[in-house]
Short mmCIF file of C-alpha atoms and ligand atoms in Angstrom, two decimals:
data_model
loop_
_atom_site.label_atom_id
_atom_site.label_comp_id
_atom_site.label_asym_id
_atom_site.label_seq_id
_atom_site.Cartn_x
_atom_site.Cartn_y
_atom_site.Cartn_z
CA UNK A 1 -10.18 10.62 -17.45
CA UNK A 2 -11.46 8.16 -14.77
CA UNK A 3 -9.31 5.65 -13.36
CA UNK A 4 -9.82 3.44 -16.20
CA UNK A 5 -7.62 4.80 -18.89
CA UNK A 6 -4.97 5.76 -16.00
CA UNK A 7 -3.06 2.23 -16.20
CA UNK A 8 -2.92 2.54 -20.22
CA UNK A 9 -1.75 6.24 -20.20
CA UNK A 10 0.62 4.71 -17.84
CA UNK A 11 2.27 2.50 -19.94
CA UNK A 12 1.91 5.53 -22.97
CA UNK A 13 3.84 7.61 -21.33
CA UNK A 14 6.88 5.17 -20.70
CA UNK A 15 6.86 5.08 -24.41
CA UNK A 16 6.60 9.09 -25.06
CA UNK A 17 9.92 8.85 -22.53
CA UNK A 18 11.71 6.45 -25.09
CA UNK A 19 12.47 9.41 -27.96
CA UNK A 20 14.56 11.72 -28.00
CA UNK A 21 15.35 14.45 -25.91
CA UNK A 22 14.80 11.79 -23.02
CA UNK A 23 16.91 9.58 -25.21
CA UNK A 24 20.70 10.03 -25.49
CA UNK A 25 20.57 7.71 -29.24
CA UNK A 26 17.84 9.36 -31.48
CA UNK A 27 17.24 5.75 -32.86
CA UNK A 28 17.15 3.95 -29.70
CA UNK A 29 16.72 4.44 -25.88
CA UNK A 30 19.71 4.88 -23.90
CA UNK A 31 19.28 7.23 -20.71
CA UNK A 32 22.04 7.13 -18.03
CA UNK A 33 22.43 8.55 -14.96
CA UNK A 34 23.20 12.70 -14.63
CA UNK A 35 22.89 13.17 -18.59
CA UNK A 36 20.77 15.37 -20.43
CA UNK A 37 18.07 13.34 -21.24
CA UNK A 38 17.84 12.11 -17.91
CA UNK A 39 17.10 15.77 -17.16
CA UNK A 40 14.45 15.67 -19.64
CA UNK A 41 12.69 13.04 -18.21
CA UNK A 42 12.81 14.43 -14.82
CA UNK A 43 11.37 17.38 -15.97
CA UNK A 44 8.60 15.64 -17.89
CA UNK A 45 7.91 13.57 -15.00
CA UNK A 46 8.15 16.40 -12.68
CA UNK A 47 5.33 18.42 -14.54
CA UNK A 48 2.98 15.69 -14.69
CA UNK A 49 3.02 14.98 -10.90
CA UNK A 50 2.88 18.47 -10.37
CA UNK A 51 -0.51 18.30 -12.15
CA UNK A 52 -1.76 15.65 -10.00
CA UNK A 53 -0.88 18.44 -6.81
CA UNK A 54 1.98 17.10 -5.30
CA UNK A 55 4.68 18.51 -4.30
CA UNK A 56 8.05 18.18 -5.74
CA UNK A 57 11.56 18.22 -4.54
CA UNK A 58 15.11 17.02 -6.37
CA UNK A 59 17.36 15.26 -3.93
CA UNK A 60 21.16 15.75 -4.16
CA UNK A 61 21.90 12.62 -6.08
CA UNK A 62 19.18 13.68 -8.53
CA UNK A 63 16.19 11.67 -7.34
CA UNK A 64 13.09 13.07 -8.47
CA UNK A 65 10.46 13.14 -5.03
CA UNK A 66 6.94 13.97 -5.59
CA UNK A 67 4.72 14.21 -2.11
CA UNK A 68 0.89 14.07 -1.82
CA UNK A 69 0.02 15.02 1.89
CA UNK A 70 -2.29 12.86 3.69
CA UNK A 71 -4.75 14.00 6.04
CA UNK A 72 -2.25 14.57 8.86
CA UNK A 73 0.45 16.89 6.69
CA UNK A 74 3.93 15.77 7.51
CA UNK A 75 3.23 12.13 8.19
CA UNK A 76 5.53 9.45 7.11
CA UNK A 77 5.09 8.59 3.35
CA UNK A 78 4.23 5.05 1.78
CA UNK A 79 6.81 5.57 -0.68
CA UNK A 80 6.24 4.00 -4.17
CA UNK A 81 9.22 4.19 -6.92
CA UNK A 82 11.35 2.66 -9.62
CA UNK A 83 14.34 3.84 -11.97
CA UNK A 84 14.50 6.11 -14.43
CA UNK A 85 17.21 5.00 -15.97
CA UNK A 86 17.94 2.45 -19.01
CA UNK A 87 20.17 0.17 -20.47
CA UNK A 88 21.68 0.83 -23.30
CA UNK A 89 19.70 -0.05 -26.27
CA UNK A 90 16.70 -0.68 -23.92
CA UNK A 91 13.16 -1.40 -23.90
CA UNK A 92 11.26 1.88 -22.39
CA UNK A 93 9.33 -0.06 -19.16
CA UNK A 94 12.25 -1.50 -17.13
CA UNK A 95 11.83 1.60 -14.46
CA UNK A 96 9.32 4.47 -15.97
CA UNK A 97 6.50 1.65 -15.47
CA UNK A 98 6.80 1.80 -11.77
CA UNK A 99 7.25 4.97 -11.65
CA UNK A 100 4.38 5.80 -14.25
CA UNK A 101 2.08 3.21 -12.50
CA UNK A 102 2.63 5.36 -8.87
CA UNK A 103 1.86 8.50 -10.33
CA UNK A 104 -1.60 7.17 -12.27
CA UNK A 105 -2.13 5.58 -8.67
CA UNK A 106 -1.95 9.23 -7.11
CA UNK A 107 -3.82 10.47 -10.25
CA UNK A 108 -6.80 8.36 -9.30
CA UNK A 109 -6.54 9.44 -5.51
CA UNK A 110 -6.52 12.83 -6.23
CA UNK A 111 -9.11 12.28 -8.49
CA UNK A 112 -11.62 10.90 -6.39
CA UNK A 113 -10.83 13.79 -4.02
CA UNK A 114 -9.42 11.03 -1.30
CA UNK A 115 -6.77 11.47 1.41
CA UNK A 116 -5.00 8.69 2.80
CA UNK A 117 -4.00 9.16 6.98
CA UNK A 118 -0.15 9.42 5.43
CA UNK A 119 1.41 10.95 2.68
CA UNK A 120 1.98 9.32 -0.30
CA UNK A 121 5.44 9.43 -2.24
CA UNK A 122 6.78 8.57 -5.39
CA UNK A 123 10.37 8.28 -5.96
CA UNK A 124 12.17 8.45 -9.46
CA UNK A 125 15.80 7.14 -8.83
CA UNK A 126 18.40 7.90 -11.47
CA UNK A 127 21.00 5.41 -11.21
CA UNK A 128 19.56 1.61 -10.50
CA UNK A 129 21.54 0.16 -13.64
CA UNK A 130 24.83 1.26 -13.34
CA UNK A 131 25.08 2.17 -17.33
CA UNK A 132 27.40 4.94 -16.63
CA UNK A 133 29.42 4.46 -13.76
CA UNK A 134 29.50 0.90 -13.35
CA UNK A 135 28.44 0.60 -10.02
CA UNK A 136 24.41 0.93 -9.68
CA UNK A 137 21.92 1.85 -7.92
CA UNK A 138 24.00 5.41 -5.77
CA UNK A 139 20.75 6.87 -5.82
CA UNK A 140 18.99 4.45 -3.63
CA UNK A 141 21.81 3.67 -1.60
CA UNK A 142 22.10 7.54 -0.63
CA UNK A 143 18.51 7.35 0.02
CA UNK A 144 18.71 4.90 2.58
CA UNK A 145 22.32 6.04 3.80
CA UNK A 146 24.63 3.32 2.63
CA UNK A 147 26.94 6.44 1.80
CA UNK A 148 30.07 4.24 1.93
CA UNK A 149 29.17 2.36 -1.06
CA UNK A 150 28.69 5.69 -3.11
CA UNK A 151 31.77 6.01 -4.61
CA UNK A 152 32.10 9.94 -5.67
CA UNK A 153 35.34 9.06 -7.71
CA UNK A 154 34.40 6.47 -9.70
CA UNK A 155 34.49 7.12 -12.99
CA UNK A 156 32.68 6.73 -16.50
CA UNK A 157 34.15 6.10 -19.88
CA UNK A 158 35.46 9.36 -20.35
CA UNK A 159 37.34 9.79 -17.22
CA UNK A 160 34.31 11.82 -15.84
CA UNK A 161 33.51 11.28 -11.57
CA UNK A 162 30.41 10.69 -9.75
CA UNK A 163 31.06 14.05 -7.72
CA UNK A 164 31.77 16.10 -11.16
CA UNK A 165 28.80 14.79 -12.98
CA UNK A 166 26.52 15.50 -9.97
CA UNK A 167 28.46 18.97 -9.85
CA UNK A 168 27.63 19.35 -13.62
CA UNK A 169 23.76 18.17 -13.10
CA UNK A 170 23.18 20.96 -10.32
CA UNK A 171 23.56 19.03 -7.31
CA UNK A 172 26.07 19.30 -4.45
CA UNK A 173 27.92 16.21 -3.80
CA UNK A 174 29.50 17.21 -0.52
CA UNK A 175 26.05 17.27 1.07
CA UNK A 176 25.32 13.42 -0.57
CA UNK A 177 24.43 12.51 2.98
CA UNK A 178 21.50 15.15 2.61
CA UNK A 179 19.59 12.43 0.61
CA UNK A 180 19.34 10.50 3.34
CA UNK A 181 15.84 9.24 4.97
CA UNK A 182 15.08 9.42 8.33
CA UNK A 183 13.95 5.96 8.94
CA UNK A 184 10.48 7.06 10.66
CA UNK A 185 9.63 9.33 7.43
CA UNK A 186 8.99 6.30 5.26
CA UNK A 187 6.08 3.82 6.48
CA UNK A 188 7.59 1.44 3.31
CA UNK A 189 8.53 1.22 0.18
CA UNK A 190 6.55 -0.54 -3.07
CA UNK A 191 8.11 -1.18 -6.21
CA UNK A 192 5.94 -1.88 -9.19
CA UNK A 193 7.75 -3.26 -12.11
CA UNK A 194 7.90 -5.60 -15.22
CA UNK A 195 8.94 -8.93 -14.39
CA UNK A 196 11.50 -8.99 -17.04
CA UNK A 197 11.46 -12.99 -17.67
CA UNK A 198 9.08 -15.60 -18.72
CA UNK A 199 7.39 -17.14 -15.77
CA UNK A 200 4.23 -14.76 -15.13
CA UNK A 201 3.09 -14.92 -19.20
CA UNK A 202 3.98 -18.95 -18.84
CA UNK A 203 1.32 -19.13 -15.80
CA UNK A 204 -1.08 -16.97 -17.85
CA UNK A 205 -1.26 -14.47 -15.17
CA UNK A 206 -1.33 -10.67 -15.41
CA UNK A 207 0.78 -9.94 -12.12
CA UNK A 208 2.74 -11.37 -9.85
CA UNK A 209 4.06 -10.92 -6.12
CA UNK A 210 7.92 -10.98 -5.28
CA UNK A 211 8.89 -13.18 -2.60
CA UNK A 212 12.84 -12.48 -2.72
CA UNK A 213 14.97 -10.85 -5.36
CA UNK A 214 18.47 -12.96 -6.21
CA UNK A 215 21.97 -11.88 -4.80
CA UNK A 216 24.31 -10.92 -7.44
CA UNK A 217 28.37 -10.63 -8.03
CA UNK A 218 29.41 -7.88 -10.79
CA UNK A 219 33.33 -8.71 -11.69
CA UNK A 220 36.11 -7.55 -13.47
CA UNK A 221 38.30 -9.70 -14.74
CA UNK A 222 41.40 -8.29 -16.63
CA UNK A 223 44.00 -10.84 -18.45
CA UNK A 224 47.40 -9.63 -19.43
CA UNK A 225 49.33 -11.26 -21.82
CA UNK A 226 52.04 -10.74 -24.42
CA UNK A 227 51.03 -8.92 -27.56
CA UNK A 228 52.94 -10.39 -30.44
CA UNK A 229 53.12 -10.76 -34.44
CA UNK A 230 50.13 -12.63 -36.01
CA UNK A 231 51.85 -14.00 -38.71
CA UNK A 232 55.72 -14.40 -36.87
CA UNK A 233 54.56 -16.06 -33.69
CA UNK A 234 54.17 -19.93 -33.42
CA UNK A 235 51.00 -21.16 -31.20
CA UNK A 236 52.83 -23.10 -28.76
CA UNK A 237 54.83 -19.43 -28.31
CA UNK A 238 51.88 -17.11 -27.39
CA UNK A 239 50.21 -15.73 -24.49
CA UNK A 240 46.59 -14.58 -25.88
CA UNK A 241 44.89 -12.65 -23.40
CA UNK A 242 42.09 -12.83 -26.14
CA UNK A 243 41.95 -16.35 -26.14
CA UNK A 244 42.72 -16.54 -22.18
CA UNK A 245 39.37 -14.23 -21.50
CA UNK A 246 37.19 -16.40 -24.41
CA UNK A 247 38.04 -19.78 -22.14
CA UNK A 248 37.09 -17.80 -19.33
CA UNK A 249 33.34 -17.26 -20.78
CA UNK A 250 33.09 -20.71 -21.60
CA UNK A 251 34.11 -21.43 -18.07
CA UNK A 252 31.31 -19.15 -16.45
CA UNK A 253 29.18 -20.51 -18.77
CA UNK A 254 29.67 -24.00 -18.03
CA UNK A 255 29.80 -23.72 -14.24
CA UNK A 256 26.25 -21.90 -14.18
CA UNK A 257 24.80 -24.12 -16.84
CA UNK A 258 25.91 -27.41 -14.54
CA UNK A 259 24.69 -25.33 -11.29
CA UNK A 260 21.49 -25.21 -9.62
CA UNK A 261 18.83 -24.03 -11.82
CA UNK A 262 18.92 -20.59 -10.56
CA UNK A 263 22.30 -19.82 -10.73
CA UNK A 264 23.26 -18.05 -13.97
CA UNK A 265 26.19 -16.39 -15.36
CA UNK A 266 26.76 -13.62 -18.10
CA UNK A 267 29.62 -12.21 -19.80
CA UNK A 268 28.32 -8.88 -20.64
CA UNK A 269 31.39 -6.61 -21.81
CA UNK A 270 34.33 -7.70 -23.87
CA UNK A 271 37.69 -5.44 -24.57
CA UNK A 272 40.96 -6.19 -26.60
CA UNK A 273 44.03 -4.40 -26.78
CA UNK A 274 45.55 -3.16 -29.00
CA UNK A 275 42.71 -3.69 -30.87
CA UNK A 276 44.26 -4.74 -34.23
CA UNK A 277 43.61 -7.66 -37.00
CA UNK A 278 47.27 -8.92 -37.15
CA UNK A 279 48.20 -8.50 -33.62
CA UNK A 280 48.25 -10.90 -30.74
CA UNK A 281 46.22 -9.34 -28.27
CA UNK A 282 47.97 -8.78 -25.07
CA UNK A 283 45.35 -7.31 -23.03
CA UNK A 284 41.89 -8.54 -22.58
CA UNK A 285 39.02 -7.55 -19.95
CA UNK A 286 35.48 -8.87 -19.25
CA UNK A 287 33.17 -8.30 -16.83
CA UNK A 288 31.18 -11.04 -15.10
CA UNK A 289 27.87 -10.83 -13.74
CA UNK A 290 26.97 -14.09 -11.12
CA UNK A 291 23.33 -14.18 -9.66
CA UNK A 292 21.27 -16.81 -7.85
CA UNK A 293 18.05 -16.53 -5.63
CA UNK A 294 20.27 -17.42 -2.58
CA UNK A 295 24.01 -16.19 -1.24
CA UNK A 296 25.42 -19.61 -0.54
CA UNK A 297 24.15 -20.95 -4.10
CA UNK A 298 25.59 -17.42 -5.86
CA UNK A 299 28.68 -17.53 -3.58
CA UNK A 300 29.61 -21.40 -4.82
CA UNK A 301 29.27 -19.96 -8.45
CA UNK A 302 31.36 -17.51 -7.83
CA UNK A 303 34.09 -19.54 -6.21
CA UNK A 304 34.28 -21.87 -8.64
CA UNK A 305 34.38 -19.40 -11.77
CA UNK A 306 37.36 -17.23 -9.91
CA UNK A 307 38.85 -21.47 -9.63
CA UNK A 308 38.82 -21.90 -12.91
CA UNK A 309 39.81 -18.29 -13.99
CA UNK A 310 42.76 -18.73 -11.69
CA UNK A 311 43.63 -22.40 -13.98
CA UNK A 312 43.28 -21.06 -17.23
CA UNK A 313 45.63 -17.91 -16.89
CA UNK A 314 47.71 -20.78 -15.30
CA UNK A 315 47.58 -23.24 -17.84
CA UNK A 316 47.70 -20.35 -20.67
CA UNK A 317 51.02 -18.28 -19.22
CA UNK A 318 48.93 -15.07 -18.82
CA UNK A 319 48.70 -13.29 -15.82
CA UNK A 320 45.12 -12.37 -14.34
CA UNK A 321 43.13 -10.09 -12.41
CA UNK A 322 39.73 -10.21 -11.01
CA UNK A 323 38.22 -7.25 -9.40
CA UNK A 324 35.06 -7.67 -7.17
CA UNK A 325 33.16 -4.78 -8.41
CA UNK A 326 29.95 -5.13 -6.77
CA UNK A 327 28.04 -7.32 -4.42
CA UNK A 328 24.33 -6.93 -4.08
CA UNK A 329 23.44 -9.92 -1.61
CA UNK A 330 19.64 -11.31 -1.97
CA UNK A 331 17.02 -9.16 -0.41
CA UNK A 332 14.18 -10.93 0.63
CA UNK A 333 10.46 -9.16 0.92
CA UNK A 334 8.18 -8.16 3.57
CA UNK A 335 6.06 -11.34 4.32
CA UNK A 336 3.27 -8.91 5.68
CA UNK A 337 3.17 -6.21 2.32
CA UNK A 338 3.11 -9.22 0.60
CA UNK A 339 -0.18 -10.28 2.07
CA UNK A 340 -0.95 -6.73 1.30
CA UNK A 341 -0.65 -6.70 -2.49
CA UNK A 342 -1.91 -10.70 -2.82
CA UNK A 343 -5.23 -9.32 -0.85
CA UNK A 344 -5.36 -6.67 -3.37
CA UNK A 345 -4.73 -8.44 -6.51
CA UNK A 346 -6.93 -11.28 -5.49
CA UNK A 347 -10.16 -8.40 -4.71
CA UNK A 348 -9.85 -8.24 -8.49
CA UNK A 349 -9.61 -11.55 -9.26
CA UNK A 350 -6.02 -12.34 -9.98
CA UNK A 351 -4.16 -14.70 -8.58
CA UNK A 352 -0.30 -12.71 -8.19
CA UNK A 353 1.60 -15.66 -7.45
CA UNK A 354 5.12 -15.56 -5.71
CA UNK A 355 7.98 -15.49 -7.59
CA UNK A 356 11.36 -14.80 -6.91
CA UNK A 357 13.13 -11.75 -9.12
CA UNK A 358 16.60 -12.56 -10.71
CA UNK A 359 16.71 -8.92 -12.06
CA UNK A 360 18.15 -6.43 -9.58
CA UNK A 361 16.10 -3.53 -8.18
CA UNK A 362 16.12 -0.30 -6.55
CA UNK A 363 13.76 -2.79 -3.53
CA UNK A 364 16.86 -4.65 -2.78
CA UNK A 365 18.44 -1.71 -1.32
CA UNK A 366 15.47 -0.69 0.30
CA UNK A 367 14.64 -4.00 1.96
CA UNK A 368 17.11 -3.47 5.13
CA UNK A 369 15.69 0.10 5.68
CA UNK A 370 11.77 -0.39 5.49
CA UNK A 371 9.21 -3.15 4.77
CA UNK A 372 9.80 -3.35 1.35
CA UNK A 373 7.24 -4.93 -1.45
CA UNK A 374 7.66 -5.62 -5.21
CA UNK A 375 4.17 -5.80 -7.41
CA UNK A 376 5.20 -7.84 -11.00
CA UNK A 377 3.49 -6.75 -14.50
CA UNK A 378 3.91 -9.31 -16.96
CA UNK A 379 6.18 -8.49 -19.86
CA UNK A 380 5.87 -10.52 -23.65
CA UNK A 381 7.86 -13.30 -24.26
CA UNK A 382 9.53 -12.41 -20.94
CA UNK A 383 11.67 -9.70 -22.92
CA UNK A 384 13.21 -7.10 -21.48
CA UNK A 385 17.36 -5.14 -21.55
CA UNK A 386 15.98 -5.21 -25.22
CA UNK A 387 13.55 -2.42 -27.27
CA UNK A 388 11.36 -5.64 -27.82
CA UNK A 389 10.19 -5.18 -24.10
CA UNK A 390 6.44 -4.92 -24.34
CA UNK A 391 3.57 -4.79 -21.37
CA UNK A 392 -0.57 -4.44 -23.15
CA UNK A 393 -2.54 -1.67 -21.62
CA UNK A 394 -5.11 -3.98 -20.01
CA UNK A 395 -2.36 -5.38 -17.53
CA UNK A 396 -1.64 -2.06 -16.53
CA UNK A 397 -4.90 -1.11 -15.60
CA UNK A 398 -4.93 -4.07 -13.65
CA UNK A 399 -1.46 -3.52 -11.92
CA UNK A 400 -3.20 0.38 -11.00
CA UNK A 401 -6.54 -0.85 -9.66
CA UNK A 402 -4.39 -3.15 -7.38
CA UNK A 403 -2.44 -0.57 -6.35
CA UNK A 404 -5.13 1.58 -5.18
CA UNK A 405 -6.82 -1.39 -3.55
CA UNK A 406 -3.40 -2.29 -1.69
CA UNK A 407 -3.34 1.57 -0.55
CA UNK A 408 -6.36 0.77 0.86
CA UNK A 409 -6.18 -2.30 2.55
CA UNK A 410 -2.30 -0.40 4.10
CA UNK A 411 -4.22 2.14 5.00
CA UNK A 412 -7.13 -0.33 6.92
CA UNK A 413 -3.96 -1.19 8.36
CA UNK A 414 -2.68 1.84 10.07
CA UNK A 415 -2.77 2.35 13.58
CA UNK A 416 -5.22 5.45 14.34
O1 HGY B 501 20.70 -5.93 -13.90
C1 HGY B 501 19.57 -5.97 -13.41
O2 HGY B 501 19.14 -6.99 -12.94
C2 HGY B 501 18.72 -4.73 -13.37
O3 HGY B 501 17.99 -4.66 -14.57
N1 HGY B 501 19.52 -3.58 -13.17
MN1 MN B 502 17.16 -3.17 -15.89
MN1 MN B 503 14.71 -2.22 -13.59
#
């Protein structure tokens, strides 16, 4: 196959690694972090870059690493990667496509019997949504050695750690800080991925450069009230947590829907207890998810949902909690692998304008550690989180031949 056909087997193979076994729902695609089919698909993934001749290596928070040497063996890698991990219920691109992309990239290298001056890596990270144990992206944070964010303890929905799933998976969590990258080993990092909104298929174009990639909150937010008689207990008498947590999504709602035009706000989870028809509930939780393309604009969301929070558990005679889960502050690009990738995209005649991202990446944790670049694919309707999520064929041969072309303008780059 020559490089054309690369791109489209590309985005075939993200959809061969939406079934099952690399599926944990036989009718949809859920894959989360340290599960079976997230072994499945590092296997697969592992066999095809293994055709291409690289070299392959699991890290100790399960990230996949496939090498090609350069000409100098054991130079610093430009390190390309994405998740391979989903959503529940998700559409099969939002990580395999940058990961997929990379490896057709190092298919066509290989191909052509070329050798860069460095190596060239791909990294498959396992944990950049956070499906399973709430907090995301330990894989890349390990990676780069923000160890003190990896909680080991934290646990999933069945009471299962971090540390005994990794035991479980075949990796050692007491030597996490083994992941870690020595700073000078990675030249930087690229990130190809599916834009996940509307704005690239609005402007018509096939790709897109990322210029910054928004800041977000994740909360908790956990309302305790007084569980009670349906039919026995007068309104003015109650304490609905229910009710107490649905005023609260209005509120977030509101706030970000009166904000600046990038701040938004979603209400993704939603519990009750006990859990029964003719019972007042007197527990409720929610999480809250706060994002905007800058810190102070996210931060004054944020203030002003925990404000009102605060006044309706107040007004409503419930008590209230709200836990700070995660904070990913915005992570803005390098200005100069920016150039890079609009040089590239424009030597093929597409524009790649800037846009900011207001999905979260594996790039925003690699951002503080090395020059760090994000190349957009544009996605239908701007659909993604959803099995709707759909990229043609065509743009991915596009998004590959600019990838090669931006290897080679990095590589014109390189000191001798
Ligand atoms: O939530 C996000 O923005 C990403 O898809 N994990
Ligand atoms: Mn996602
Ligand atoms: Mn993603």
């Amino acid at each position: 196959m020559g490089v054309i056909g690369l791109g489209a087997r590309a985005e075939a193979r993200c959809r061969e690694l939406s079934r099952p076994p690399y599926s944990e729902d036989p009718n949809a695609l859920t894959r989360t972090y340290l599960t079976p089919p997230h072994r499945a698909a590092m296997d697969r993934i592992a066999g095809w870059m293994r055709e291409t001749g690289m070299s392959i290596r699991e890290d100790e928070a399960a990230t996949l690493v496939g090498r090609l040497e350069g000409t100098k063996p054991g130079s610093p890698a430009l390190v390309f990667g994405s998740h391979i991990d989903s959503v529940r219920d998700a559409g099969c691109y939002d990580g395999p496509l940058g990961v997929m992309l990379a490896l057709a990239c190092v298919e066509a290298i290989a191909a052509a019997g070329r050798r860069p001056p460095f190596a060239i890596e791909i990294v498959a990270f396992g944990d950049e949504e956070g499906s399973r144990f709430q907090t995301s992206m330990n894989a890349s944070r390990a990676f780069v050695g923000r160890l003190a964010e990896v909680k080991l303890d934290v646990r999933d929905r069945d009471g299962t750690t971090l540390a005994d799933a990794l035991t479980a998976f075949g990796r050692d969590p007491t030597r996490i800080a083994s992941v870690t990258r020595e700073r000078s080993s990675v030249l930087a990092f690229v990130e190809p991925h599916i834009e996940q909104g509307p704005v690239l298929e609005t402007a018509g174009a096939a790709l897109g450069v990322v210029t910054s990639i928004a800041g977000q909150w994740r909360l908790k937010v956990r309302f305790a009230g007084r569980a009670g008689h349906a039919g026995t207990t007068p309104m003015h008498l109650r304490a609905d947590a229910l009710a107490a947590a649905a005023e609260a999504v209005l509120a977030a709602e509101r706030i970000a829907t009166e904000g600046p035009a990038d701040l938004v706000a979603t209400v993704g989870q939603v519990a009750a207890k006990p859990g029964a028809p003719n019972v007042i509930p007197g527990h409720a939780e929610i999480t809250i998810d706060v994002r905007a393309g800058t810190d102070p604009v996210r931060d004054e969301g944020l203030r002003q949902i925990e404000a009102a929070i605060a006044e309706i558990a107040m007004q409503r005679g419930v008590k209230v909690e709200v836990e700070r889960v995660q904070n990913l502050p915005a992570a803005r690009m390098d200005a100069r692998l920016q150039g890079l990738l609009k040089r590239a995209a424009e030597k093929f005649g597409h524009a790649a304008p800037e846009l900011v991202s207001g999905a979260g990446h594996d790039a925003m944790m690699l951002a503080d550690f090395a020059p760090t670049a994000m190349l957009f694919i544009r996605c239908a309707g701007g659909i993604s989180h959803n099995p709707a999520e759909s990229v043609t064929p065509e743009d991915c041969e596009a998004a590959l031949g600019v990838l090669l072309a931006f290897v080679d303008v990095f590589a014109a780059e390189q000191p001798e």
